[in-house]
């Protein structure tokens, strides 16, 4: 099967009909049982289709039964697909955090994070959504101070994607309240996946695009 056959060279969202970069789209295929399956690694065989990486758009594709038409098969996508994809993206991010930690590119603890930010070693910071406001504010101050040391005075991104209990379920003993991704391939992978999950959830008002923001209510 050629690359063109599986949609790699024709990345167009089946809902918006807009073409885009692979990082902004999610590939789907029909599994052996006929159910629509997200192909996050873009490696599954067979005809694929693409949907913009936003939950509302994925759910619109389900509601309008667009997958069967795009995949040219009796593909079934239930209303739980949006939530299942959220879980998969979260698990993917958690796995990359653990990988980066083992590579020395993901650190936890407010003091270590503060130092990494002020020394310009941090690519991004992460907070539990229920982290104490004072702890978040101190790291925000470090982000602001560090921004004055860069050419364009841009603050490094800050993400609030999971509560403390969600992080415990995702990372076990590696759960954190405050963390930072550091330079390196694994650290960059953490940031890339965090941006994907944030965009998917529609939380562009927080994190990478809105600075510190406030914890989710």
Short mmCIF file of C-alpha atoms in Angstrom, two decimals:
data_model
loop_
_atom_site.label_atom_id
_atom_site.label_comp_id
_atom_site.label_asym_id
_atom_site.label_seq_id
_atom_site.Cartn_x
_atom_site.Cartn_y
_atom_site.Cartn_z
CA UNK A 1 0.00 0.00 0.00
CA UNK A 2 1.39 3.37 -0.94
CA UNK A 3 1.62 6.22 1.52
CA UNK A 4 -0.98 8.10 -0.46
CA UNK A 5 -3.44 5.23 0.03
CA UNK A 6 -3.38 5.52 3.81
CA UNK A 7 -3.80 9.27 3.83
CA UNK A 8 -0.28 10.27 4.88
CA UNK A 9 0.04 12.62 1.92
CA UNK A 10 -3.54 13.88 2.14
CA UNK A 11 -4.05 15.13 5.68
CA UNK A 12 -7.45 16.78 5.47
CA UNK A 13 -9.86 16.88 8.40
CA UNK A 14 -13.04 15.01 7.46
CA UNK A 15 -15.09 17.54 9.44
CA UNK A 16 -13.61 20.95 8.64
CA UNK A 17 -12.17 19.91 5.25
CA UNK A 18 -9.02 21.83 6.16
CA UNK A 19 -5.56 20.42 5.53
CA UNK A 20 -3.03 20.62 8.31
CA UNK A 21 0.18 19.41 9.86
CA UNK A 22 0.18 15.92 11.37
CA UNK A 23 0.71 17.44 14.82
CA UNK A 24 -2.64 19.23 14.52
CA UNK A 25 -4.58 16.19 13.34
CA UNK A 26 -5.34 12.70 14.63
CA UNK A 27 -5.42 9.69 12.33
CA UNK A 28 -8.18 7.09 12.66
CA UNK A 29 -8.58 3.64 11.14
CA UNK A 30 -11.23 0.93 11.29
CA UNK A 31 -10.15 -1.91 13.58
CA UNK A 32 -10.67 -5.62 12.83
CA UNK A 33 -14.01 -5.50 14.68
CA UNK A 34 -15.18 -2.50 12.64
CA UNK A 35 -14.80 0.00 15.47
CA UNK A 36 -13.03 3.28 14.77
CA UNK A 37 -9.60 3.35 16.42
CA UNK A 38 -7.37 6.40 17.03
CA UNK A 39 -3.91 5.84 15.53
CA UNK A 40 -1.80 8.21 17.62
CA UNK A 41 1.49 6.81 16.32
CA UNK A 42 0.23 6.86 12.70
CA UNK A 43 1.42 3.31 12.18
CA UNK A 44 -1.71 1.17 11.99
CA UNK A 45 -2.33 -0.49 8.60
CA UNK A 46 -5.26 0.17 6.32
CA UNK A 47 -7.08 3.20 5.02
CA UNK A 48 -6.92 6.10 7.41
CA UNK A 49 -8.71 9.40 7.84
CA UNK A 50 -7.82 12.54 9.73
CA UNK A 51 -9.68 14.72 12.21
CA UNK A 52 -8.53 17.99 13.73
CA UNK A 53 -7.17 17.32 17.23
CA UNK A 54 -10.05 18.94 19.11
CA UNK A 55 -12.57 16.95 21.10
CA UNK A 56 -15.55 18.96 19.86
CA UNK A 57 -14.58 18.21 16.26
CA UNK A 58 -14.01 14.50 16.94
CA UNK A 59 -17.45 14.31 18.54
CA UNK A 60 -18.95 16.13 15.56
CA UNK A 61 -17.42 13.49 13.26
CA UNK A 62 -19.09 10.82 15.40
CA UNK A 63 -22.46 12.59 15.46
CA UNK A 64 -22.49 13.11 11.69
CA UNK A 65 -21.28 9.53 11.02
CA UNK A 66 -18.39 10.82 8.91
CA UNK A 67 -15.95 8.02 9.73
CA UNK A 68 -17.76 5.34 7.72
CA UNK A 69 -17.82 7.57 4.65
CA UNK A 70 -14.16 8.59 4.99
CA UNK A 71 -12.91 5.07 5.69
CA UNK A 72 -15.16 3.55 3.01
CA UNK A 73 -16.18 0.85 5.45
CA UNK A 74 -18.95 -0.02 7.90
CA UNK A 75 -16.92 1.69 10.63
CA UNK A 76 -18.60 2.26 13.97
CA UNK A 77 -17.74 5.22 16.21
CA UNK A 78 -19.68 5.47 19.46
CA UNK A 79 -20.27 8.56 21.60
CA UNK A 80 -17.51 7.41 23.97
CA UNK A 81 -14.80 7.98 21.33
CA UNK A 82 -14.08 11.54 22.46
CA UNK A 83 -13.53 10.51 26.08
CA UNK A 84 -11.49 7.46 25.07
CA UNK A 85 -9.20 9.61 22.96
CA UNK A 86 -8.72 11.98 25.91
CA UNK A 87 -7.61 9.00 28.02
CA UNK A 88 -5.22 7.82 25.31
CA UNK A 89 -3.65 11.28 24.92
CA UNK A 90 -3.30 11.58 28.70
CA UNK A 91 -1.68 8.15 28.93
CA UNK A 92 0.68 9.03 26.09
CA UNK A 93 1.71 12.21 27.92
CA UNK A 94 2.18 10.29 31.17
CA UNK A 95 4.38 7.74 29.44
CA UNK A 96 6.52 10.47 27.94
CA UNK A 97 6.84 12.17 31.35
CA UNK A 98 8.16 8.93 32.82
CA UNK A 99 10.55 8.49 29.91
CA UNK A 100 11.82 12.05 30.29
CA UNK A 101 12.24 11.58 34.05
CA UNK A 102 14.44 8.54 33.46
CA UNK A 103 16.47 10.58 30.97
CA UNK A 104 16.94 13.38 33.49
CA UNK A 105 14.75 15.72 31.45
CA UNK A 106 11.71 15.94 33.75
CA UNK A 107 12.11 17.16 37.31
CA UNK A 108 9.63 17.60 40.16
CA UNK A 109 9.48 19.70 43.31
CA UNK A 110 8.91 23.44 43.57
CA UNK A 111 12.51 24.31 44.49
CA UNK A 112 14.01 22.35 41.59
CA UNK A 113 11.44 23.75 39.18
CA UNK A 114 12.06 27.32 40.33
CA UNK A 115 15.82 26.88 39.81
CA UNK A 116 15.35 25.30 36.37
CA UNK A 117 13.11 28.17 35.28
CA UNK A 118 15.44 30.91 36.56
CA UNK A 119 18.46 29.26 34.93
CA UNK A 120 16.59 28.97 31.62
CA UNK A 121 16.92 25.18 31.70
CA UNK A 122 13.17 24.55 31.70
CA UNK A 123 11.18 24.18 28.48
CA UNK A 124 7.83 24.24 30.29
CA UNK A 125 6.38 23.88 33.76
CA UNK A 126 3.50 21.73 34.96
CA UNK A 127 1.22 22.14 37.98
CA UNK A 128 -1.50 19.96 39.40
CA UNK A 129 -4.79 21.79 38.88
CA UNK A 130 -5.34 21.76 42.65
CA UNK A 131 -1.83 22.94 43.52
CA UNK A 132 -1.67 25.62 46.22
CA UNK A 133 -1.97 29.09 44.72
CA UNK A 134 1.13 30.33 46.59
CA UNK A 135 3.34 27.64 45.08
CA UNK A 136 2.07 28.37 41.59
CA UNK A 137 2.52 32.10 42.08
CA UNK A 138 6.18 31.70 43.11
CA UNK A 139 6.96 29.72 39.97
CA UNK A 140 5.02 32.24 37.89
CA UNK A 141 7.28 34.93 39.32
CA UNK A 142 10.30 32.87 38.27
CA UNK A 143 8.84 32.50 34.76
CA UNK A 144 8.37 36.25 34.57
CA UNK A 145 11.89 36.96 35.80
CA UNK A 146 13.35 34.45 33.35
CA UNK A 147 11.51 36.02 30.45
CA UNK A 148 13.58 39.19 30.84
CA UNK A 149 16.70 37.14 30.16
CA UNK A 150 15.47 35.98 26.75
CA UNK A 151 15.64 37.93 23.51
CA UNK A 152 11.89 38.16 22.97
CA UNK A 153 10.90 38.22 26.67
CA UNK A 154 8.51 35.30 26.14
CA UNK A 155 7.55 33.31 29.24
CA UNK A 156 7.98 29.57 29.06
CA UNK A 157 4.63 27.73 28.87
CA UNK A 158 2.79 26.55 31.95
CA UNK A 159 0.33 23.64 31.90
CA UNK A 160 -2.41 22.55 34.30
CA UNK A 161 -3.85 19.37 32.86
CA UNK A 162 -4.45 16.99 35.77
CA UNK A 163 -5.42 17.10 39.43
CA UNK A 164 -3.13 15.57 42.04
CA UNK A 165 -5.29 12.43 42.24
CA UNK A 166 -5.34 12.13 38.43
CA UNK A 167 -1.55 12.40 38.37
CA UNK A 168 -1.31 9.63 40.99
CA UNK A 169 -3.46 7.42 38.78
CA UNK A 170 -1.41 8.32 35.73
CA UNK A 171 2.12 8.30 37.17
CA UNK A 172 1.86 6.38 40.45
CA UNK A 173 4.78 7.18 42.74
CA UNK A 174 6.09 9.66 40.18
CA UNK A 175 3.09 11.97 40.61
CA UNK A 176 3.89 15.62 41.27
CA UNK A 177 2.46 18.96 42.30
CA UNK A 178 5.00 21.04 40.38
CA UNK A 179 7.28 19.80 37.59
CA UNK A 180 9.36 21.02 34.66
CA UNK A 181 10.40 19.54 31.33
CA UNK A 182 14.05 20.17 30.48
CA UNK A 183 15.84 20.45 27.16
CA UNK A 184 16.37 17.23 25.25
CA UNK A 185 14.41 14.94 22.98
CA UNK A 186 12.32 13.42 25.77
CA UNK A 187 11.63 16.79 27.39
CA UNK A 188 10.57 18.19 24.04
CA UNK A 189 8.31 15.16 23.61
CA UNK A 190 6.59 15.98 26.90
CA UNK A 191 5.88 19.55 25.81
CA UNK A 192 4.66 18.44 22.39
CA UNK A 193 2.18 15.99 23.90
CA UNK A 194 1.04 18.47 26.54
CA UNK A 195 0.22 20.99 23.82
CA UNK A 196 -1.71 18.32 21.93
CA UNK A 197 -3.78 17.35 24.98
CA UNK A 198 -4.45 20.95 25.91
CA UNK A 199 -5.63 21.78 22.39
CA UNK A 200 -7.74 18.63 22.28
CA UNK A 201 -9.51 19.63 25.47
CA UNK A 202 -10.04 23.17 24.23
CA UNK A 203 -8.11 24.73 27.13
CA UNK A 204 -6.18 27.20 24.98
CA UNK A 205 -7.05 29.92 27.51
CA UNK A 206 -4.65 28.22 29.96
CA UNK A 207 -1.11 26.90 29.90
CA UNK A 208 0.99 27.47 26.83
CA UNK A 209 -1.24 30.19 25.43
CA UNK A 210 -2.36 32.00 28.54
CA UNK A 211 0.48 31.77 31.00
CA UNK A 212 -0.34 30.59 34.49
CA UNK A 213 -4.10 30.93 34.45
CA UNK A 214 -6.11 29.45 37.29
CA UNK A 215 -6.65 25.84 38.23
CA UNK A 216 -9.63 24.18 36.59
CA UNK A 217 -12.72 24.33 38.75
#
